[in-house]
PDB file of C-alpha atoms in Angstrom:
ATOM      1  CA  UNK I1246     -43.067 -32.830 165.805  1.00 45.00           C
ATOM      2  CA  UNK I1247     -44.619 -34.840 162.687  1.00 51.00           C
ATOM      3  CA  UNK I1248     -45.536 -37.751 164.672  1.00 50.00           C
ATOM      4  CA  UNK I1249     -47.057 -35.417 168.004  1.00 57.00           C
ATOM      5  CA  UNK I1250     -49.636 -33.572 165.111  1.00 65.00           C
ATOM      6  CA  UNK I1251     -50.801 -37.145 164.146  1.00 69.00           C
ATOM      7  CA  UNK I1252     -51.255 -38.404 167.305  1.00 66.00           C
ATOM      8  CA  UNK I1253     -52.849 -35.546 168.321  1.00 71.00           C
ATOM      9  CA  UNK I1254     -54.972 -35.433 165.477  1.00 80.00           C
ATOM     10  CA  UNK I1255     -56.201 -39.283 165.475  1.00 83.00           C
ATOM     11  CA  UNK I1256     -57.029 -38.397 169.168  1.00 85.00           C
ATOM     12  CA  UNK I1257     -59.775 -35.309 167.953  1.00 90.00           C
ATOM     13  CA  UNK I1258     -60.967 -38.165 165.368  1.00 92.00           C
ATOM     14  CA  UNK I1259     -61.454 -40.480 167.586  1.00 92.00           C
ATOM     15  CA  UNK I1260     -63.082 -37.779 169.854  1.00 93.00           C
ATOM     16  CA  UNK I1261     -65.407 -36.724 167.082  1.00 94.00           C
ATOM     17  CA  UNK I1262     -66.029 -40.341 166.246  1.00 95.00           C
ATOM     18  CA  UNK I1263     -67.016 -41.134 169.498  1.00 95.00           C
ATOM     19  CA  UNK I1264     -69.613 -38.349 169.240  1.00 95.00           C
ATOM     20  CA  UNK I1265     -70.920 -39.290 166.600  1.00 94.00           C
ATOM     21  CA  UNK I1266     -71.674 -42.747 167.536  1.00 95.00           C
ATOM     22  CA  UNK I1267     -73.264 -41.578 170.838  1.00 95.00           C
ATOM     23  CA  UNK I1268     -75.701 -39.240 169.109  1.00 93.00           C
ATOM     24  CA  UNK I1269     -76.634 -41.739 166.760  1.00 92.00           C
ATOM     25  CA  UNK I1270     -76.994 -44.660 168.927  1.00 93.00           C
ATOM     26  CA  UNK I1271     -81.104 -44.681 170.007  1.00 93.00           C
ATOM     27  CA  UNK I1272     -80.145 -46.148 173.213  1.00 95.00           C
ATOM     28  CA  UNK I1273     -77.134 -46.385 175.847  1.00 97.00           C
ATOM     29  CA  UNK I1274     -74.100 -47.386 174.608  1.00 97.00           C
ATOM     30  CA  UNK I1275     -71.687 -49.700 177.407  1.00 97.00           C
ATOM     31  CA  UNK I1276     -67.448 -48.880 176.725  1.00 97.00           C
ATOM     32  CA  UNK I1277     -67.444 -52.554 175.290  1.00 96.00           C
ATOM     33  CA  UNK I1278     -69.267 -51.745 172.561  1.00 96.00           C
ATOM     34  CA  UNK I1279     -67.890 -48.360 171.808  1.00 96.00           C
ATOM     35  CA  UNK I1280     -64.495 -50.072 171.663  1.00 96.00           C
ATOM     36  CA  UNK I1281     -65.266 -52.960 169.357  1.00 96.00           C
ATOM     37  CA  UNK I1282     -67.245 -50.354 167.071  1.00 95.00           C
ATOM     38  CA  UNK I1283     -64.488 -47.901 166.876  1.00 95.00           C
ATOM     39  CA  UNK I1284     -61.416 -50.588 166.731  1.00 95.00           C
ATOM     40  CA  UNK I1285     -59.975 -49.406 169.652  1.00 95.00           C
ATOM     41  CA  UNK I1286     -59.298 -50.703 173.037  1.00 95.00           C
ATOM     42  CA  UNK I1287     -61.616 -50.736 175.901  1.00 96.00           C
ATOM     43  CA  UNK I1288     -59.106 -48.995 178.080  1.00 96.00           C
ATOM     44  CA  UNK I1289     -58.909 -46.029 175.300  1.00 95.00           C
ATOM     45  CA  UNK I1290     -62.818 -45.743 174.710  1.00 96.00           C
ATOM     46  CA  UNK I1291     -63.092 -45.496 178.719  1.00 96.00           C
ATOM     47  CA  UNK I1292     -60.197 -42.440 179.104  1.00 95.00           C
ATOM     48  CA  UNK I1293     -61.913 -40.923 175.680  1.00 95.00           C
ATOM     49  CA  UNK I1294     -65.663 -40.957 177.207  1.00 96.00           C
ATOM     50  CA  UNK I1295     -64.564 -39.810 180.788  1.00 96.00           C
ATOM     51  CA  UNK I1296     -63.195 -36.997 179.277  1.00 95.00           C
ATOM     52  CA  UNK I1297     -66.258 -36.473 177.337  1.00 96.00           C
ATOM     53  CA  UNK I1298     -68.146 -36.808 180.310  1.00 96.00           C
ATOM     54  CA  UNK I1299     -66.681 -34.264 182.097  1.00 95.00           C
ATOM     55  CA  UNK I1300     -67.058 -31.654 179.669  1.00 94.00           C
ATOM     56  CA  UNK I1301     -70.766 -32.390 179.790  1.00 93.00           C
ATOM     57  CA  UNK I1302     -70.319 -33.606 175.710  1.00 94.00           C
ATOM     58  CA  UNK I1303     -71.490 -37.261 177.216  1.00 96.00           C
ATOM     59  CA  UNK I1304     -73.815 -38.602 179.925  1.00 95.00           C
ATOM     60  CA  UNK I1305     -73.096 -42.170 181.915  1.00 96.00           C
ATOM     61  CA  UNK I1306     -76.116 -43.599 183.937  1.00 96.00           C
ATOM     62  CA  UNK I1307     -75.072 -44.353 187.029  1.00 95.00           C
ATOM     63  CA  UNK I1308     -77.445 -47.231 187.280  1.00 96.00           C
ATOM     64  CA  UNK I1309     -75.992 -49.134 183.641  1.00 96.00           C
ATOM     65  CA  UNK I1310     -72.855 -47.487 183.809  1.00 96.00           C
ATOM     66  CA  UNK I1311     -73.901 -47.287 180.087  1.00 97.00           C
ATOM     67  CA  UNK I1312     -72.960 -43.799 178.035  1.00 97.00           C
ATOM     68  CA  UNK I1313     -75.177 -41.652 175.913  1.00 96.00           C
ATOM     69  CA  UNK I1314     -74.413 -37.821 174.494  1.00 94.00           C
ATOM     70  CA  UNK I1315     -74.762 -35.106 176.382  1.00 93.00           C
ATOM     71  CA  UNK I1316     -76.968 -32.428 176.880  1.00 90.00           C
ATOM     72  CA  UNK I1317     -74.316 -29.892 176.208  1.00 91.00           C
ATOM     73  CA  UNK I1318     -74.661 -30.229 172.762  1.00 88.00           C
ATOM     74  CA  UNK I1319     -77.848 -29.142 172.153  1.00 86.00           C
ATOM     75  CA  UNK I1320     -76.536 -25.240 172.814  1.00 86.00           C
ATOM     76  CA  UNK I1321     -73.728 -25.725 170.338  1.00 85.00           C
ATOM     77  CA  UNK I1322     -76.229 -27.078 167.641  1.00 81.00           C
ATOM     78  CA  UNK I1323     -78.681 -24.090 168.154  1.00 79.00           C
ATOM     79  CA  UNK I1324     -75.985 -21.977 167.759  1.00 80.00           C
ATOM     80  CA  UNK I1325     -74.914 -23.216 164.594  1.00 78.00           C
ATOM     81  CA  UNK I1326     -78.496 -24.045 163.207  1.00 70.00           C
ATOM     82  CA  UNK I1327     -78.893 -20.203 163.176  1.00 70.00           C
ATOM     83  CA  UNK I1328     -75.826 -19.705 161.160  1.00 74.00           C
ATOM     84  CA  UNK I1329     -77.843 -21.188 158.195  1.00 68.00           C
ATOM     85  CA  UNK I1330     -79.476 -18.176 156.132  1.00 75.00           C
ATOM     86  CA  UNK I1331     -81.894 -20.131 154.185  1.00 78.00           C
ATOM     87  CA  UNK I1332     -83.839 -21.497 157.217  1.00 81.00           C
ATOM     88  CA  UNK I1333     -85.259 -17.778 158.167  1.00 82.00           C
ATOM     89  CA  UNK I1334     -85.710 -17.982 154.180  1.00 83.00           C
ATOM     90  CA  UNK I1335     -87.834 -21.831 154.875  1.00 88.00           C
ATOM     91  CA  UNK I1336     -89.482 -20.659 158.016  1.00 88.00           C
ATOM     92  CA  UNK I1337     -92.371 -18.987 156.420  1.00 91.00           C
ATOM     93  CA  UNK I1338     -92.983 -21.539 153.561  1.00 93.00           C
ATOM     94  CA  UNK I1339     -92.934 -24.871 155.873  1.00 93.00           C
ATOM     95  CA  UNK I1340     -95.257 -22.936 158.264  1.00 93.00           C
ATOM     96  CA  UNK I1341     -97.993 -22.322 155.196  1.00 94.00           C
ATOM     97  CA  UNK I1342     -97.098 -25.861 154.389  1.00 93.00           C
ATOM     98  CA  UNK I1343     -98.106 -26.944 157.966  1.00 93.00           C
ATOM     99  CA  UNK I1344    -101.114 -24.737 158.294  1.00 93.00           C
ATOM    100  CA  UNK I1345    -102.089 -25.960 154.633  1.00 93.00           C
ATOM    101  CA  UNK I1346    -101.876 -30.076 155.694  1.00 92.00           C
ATOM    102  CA  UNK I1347    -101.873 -29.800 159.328  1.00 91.00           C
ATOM    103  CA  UNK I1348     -98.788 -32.097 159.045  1.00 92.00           C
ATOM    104  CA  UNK I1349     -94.622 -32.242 160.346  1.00 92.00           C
ATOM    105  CA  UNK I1350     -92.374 -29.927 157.921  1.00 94.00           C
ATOM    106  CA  UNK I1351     -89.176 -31.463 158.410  1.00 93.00           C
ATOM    107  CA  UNK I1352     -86.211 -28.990 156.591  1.00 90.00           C
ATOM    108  CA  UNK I1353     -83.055 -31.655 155.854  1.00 89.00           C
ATOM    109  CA  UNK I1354     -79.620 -31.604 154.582  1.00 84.00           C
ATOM    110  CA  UNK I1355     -77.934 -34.564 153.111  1.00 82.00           C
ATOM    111  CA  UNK I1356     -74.192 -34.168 154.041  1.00 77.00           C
ATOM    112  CA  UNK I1357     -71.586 -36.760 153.758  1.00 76.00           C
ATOM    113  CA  UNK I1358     -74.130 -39.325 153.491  1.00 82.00           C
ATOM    114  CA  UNK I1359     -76.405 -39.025 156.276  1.00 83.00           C
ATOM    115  CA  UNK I1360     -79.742 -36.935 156.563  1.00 86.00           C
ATOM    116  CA  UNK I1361     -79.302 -33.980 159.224  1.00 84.00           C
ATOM    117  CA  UNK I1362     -82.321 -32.474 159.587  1.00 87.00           C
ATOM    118  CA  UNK I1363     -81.927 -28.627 160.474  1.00 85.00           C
ATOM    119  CA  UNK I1364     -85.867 -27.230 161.408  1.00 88.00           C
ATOM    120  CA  UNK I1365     -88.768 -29.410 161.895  1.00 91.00           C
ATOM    121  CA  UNK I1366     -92.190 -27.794 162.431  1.00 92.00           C
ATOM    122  CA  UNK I1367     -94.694 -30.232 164.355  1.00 91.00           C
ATOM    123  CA  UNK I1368     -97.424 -31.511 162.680  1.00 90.00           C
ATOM    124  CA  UNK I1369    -101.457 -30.339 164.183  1.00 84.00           C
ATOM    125  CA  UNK I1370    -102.403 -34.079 164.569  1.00 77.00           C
ATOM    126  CA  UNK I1371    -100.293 -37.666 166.709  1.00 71.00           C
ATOM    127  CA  UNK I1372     -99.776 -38.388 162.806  1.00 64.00           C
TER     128      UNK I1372
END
């Protein structure tokens, strides 16, 4: 039973690892590259992303045949992003802070090493 509950857990890693590298990739990703920048095979990255794929988590361009995440993340994000208090408690301040500079306010976390940011307010100005 030991050895099922790792396999099974290395598989959700992999899973969230593979998310993770789609929604931080600026541009399409091909299975080749997944693969070599996960460890894995190319056969394994290809089963993991169809699966993704067809839980709408993932997107392949039929043109490339390239992957990139999926829309259906953005509802699980907004969902979440409203689970943090303190943003209704930042709403007002960054919007005096925009109206004061005309500028982005960009609210950020740092979390395990990498900036999320979790509100951004768009600046009055292409700058």
């Amino acid at each position: 039973m030991q050895i099922d509950d790792d396999h099974s857990l290395q598989s959700v890693d992999l899973v969230l690892d593979l998310v993770e590298q789609l929604a931080a990739s600026p541009r399409q990703l091909g299975v080749t590259e997944v693969a070599r920048a996960l460890g894995i095979s190319k056969a394994r990255a290809h089963r993991h992303l169809r699966a993704l794929v067809r839980r709408g988590y993932a997107r392949q361009d039929p043109a490339t045949e390239r992957y990139e995440i999926g829309v259906k993340l953005l509802p699980l994000g907004e969902a979440v992003r409203e689970r943090f208090g303190v943003l209704d408690a930042m709403r007002p301040q960054m919007a005096r802070l925009r109206e004061a500079t005309g500028q982005a306010v960009t609210a950020s976390v740092l979390a395990d090493g990498a900036v999320t940011v979790l509100e951004m307010l768009p600046g009055r100005t292409l700058i």
